[in-house]
PDB file of C-alpha atoms in Angstrom:
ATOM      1  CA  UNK A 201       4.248  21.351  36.541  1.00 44.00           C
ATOM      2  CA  UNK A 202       7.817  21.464  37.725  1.00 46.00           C
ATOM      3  CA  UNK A 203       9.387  24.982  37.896  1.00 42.00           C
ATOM      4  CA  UNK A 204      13.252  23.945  38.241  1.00 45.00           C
ATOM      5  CA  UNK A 205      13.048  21.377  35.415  1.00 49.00           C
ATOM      6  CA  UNK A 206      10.488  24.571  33.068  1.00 51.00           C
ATOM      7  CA  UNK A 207      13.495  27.210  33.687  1.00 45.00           C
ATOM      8  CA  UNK A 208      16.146  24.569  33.035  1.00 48.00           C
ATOM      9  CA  UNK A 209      14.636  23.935  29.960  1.00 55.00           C
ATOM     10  CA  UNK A 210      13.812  27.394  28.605  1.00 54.00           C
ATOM     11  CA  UNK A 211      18.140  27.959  30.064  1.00 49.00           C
ATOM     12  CA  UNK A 212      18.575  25.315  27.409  1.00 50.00           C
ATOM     13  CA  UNK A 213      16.402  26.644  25.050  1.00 55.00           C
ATOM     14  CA  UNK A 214      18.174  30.207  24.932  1.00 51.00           C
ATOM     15  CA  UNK A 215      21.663  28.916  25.273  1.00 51.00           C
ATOM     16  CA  UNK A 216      20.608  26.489  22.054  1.00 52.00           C
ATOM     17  CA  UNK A 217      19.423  28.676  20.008  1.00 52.00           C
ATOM     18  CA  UNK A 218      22.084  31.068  21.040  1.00 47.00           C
ATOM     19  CA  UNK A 219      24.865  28.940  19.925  1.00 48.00           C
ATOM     20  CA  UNK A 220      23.155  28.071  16.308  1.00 50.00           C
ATOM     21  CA  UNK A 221      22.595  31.641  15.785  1.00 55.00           C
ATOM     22  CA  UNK A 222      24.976  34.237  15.681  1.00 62.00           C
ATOM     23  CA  UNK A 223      24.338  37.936  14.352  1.00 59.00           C
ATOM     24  CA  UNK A 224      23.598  38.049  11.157  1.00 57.00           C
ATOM     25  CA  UNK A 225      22.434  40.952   8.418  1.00 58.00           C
ATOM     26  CA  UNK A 226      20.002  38.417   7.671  1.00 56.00           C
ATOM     27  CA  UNK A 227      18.253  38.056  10.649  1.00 62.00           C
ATOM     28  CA  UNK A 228      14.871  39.677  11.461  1.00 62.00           C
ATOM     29  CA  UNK A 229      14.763  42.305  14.019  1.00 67.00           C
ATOM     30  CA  UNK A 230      12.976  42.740  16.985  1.00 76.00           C
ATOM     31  CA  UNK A 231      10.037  44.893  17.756  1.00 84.00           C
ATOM     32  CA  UNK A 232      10.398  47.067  21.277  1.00 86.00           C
ATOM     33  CA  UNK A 233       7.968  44.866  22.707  1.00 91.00           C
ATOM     34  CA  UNK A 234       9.200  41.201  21.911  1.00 90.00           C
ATOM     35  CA  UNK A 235      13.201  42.946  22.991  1.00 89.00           C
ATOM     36  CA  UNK A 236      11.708  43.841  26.421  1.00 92.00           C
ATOM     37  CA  UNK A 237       9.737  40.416  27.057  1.00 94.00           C
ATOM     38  CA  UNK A 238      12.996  38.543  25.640  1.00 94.00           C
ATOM     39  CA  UNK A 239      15.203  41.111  28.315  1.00 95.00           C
ATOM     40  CA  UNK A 240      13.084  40.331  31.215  1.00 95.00           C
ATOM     41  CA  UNK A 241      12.961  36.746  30.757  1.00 96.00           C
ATOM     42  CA  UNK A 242      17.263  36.338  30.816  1.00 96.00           C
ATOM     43  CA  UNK A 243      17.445  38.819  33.337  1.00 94.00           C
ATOM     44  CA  UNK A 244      15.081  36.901  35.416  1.00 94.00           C
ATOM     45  CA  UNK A 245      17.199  33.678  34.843  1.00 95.00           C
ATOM     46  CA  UNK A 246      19.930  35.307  35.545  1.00 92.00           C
ATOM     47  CA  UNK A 247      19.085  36.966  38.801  1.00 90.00           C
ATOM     48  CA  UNK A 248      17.747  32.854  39.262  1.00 89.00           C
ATOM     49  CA  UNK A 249      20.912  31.803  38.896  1.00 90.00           C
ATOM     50  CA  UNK A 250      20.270  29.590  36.039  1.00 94.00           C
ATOM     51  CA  UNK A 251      22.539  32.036  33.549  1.00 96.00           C
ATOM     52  CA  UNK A 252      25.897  33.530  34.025  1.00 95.00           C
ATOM     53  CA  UNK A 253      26.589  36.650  33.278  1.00 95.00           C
ATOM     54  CA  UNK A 254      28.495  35.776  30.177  1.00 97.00           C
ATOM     55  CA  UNK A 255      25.440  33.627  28.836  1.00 97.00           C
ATOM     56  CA  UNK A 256      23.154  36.329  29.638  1.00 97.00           C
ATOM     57  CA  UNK A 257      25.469  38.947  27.491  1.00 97.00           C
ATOM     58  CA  UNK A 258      26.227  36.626  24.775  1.00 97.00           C
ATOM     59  CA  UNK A 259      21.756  35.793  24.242  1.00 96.00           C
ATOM     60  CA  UNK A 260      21.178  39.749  24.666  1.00 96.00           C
ATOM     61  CA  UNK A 261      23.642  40.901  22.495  1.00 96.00           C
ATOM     62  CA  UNK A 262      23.416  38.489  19.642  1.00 95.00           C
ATOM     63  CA  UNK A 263      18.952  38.064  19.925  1.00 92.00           C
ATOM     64  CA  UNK A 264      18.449  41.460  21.044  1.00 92.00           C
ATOM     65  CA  UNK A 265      20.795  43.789  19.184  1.00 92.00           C
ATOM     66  CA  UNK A 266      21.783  41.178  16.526  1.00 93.00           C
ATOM     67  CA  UNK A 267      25.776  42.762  16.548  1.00 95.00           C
ATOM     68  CA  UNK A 268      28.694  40.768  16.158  1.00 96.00           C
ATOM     69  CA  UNK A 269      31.062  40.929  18.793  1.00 97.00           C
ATOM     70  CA  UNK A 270      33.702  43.094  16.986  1.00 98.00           C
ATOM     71  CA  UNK A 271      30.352  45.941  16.629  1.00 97.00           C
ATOM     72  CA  UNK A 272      29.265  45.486  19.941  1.00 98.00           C
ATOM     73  CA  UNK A 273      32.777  45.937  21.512  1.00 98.00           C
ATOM     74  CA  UNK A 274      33.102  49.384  19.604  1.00 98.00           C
ATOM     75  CA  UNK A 275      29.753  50.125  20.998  1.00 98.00           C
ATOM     76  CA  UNK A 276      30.680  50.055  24.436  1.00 98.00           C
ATOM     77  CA  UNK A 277      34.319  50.645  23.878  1.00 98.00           C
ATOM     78  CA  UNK A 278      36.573  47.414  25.243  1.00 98.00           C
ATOM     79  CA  UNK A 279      38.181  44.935  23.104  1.00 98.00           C
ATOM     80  CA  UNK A 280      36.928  42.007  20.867  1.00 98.00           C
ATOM     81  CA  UNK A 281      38.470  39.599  23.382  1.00 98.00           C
ATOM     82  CA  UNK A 282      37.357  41.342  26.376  1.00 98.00           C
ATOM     83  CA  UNK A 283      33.234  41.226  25.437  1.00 98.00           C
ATOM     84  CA  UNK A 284      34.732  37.145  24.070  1.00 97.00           C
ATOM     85  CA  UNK A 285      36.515  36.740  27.581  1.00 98.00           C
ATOM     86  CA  UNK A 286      32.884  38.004  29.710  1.00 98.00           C
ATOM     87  CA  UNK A 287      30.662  35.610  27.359  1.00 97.00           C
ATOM     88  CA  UNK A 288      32.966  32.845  27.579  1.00 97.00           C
ATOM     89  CA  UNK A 289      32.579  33.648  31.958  1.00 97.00           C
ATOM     90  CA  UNK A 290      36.240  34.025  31.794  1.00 97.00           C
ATOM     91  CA  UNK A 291      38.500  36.550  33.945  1.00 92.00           C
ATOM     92  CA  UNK A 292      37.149  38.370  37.432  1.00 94.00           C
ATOM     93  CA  UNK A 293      35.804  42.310  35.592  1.00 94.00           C
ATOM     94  CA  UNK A 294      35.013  44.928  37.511  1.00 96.00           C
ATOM     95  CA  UNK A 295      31.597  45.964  38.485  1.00 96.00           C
ATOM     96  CA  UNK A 296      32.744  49.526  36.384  1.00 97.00           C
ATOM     97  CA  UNK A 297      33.194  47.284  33.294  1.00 97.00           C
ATOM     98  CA  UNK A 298      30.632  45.200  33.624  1.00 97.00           C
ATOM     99  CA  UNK A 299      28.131  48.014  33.822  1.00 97.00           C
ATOM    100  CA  UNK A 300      29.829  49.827  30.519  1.00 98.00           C
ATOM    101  CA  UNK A 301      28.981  46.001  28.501  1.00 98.00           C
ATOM    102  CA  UNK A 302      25.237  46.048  30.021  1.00 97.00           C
ATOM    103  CA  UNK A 303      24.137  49.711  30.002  1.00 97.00           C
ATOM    104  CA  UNK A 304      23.194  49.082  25.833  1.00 96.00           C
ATOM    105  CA  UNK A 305      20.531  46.679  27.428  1.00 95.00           C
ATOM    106  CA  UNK A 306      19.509  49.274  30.368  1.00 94.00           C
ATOM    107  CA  UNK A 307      20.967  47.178  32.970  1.00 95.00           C
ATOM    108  CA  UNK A 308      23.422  47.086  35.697  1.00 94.00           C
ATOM    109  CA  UNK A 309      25.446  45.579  38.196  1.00 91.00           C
ATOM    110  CA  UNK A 310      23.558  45.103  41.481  1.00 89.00           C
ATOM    111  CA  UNK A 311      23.111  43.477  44.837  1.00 85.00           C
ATOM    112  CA  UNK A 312      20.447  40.550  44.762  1.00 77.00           C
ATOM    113  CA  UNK A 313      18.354  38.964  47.710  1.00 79.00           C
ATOM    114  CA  UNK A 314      19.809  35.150  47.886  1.00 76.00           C
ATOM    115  CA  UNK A 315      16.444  32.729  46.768  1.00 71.00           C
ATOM    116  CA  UNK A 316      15.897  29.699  48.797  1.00 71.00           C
ATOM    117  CA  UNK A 317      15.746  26.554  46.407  1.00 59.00           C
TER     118      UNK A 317
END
């Protein structure tokens, strides 16, 4: 089994069904349990590397909380086109701002150790 080419994959995978999904009324909620497995999996591709931060925000906002971004950006109280600008990775935010957009998901900005490939 190859781990790089697995996590590549499952980045594909979420980034895939990310972009053919968007928040809808439709869509079917999930339970606390399925949120928190879904959570830990793109945080741990993210701390891997193998997400941006922007991905990461885009998959957790749209699969976890199902909001659009105009809802979500009330929610934590920036602009439309600033949560657009983070999830497109575009612009240099402040760790203060970027912690305001995660809190909803009960994360933060944080130092890392560096993994050896």
């Amino acid at each position: 089994m190859n781990y790089h080419k697995d996590i590549h994959e499952d980045k594909a995978s979420l980034i895939n069904n990310n972009q053919k999904q968007r928040a809808s009324k439709n869509a079917l909620p999930l339970d606390s349990h399925a949120r928190k497995v879904f959570k830990n999996n793109v945080v741990e591709q993210l701390q891997d590397g193998i997400l941006t931060q922007g991905e990461a925000l885009k998959i957790l906002r749209v699969q976890v909380l199902n909001v659009r971004q105009e809802q979500f950006a009330t929610l934590v109280k920036v602009s439309r086109k600033t949560i657009s600008d983070i999830e497109n990775d575009n612009g240099n935010y402040s760790v203060d701002l970027l912690n305001q957009v995660f809190r909803p998901f009960g994360l933060q900005v944080g130092l890392v150790p560096i993994k050896n490939r």
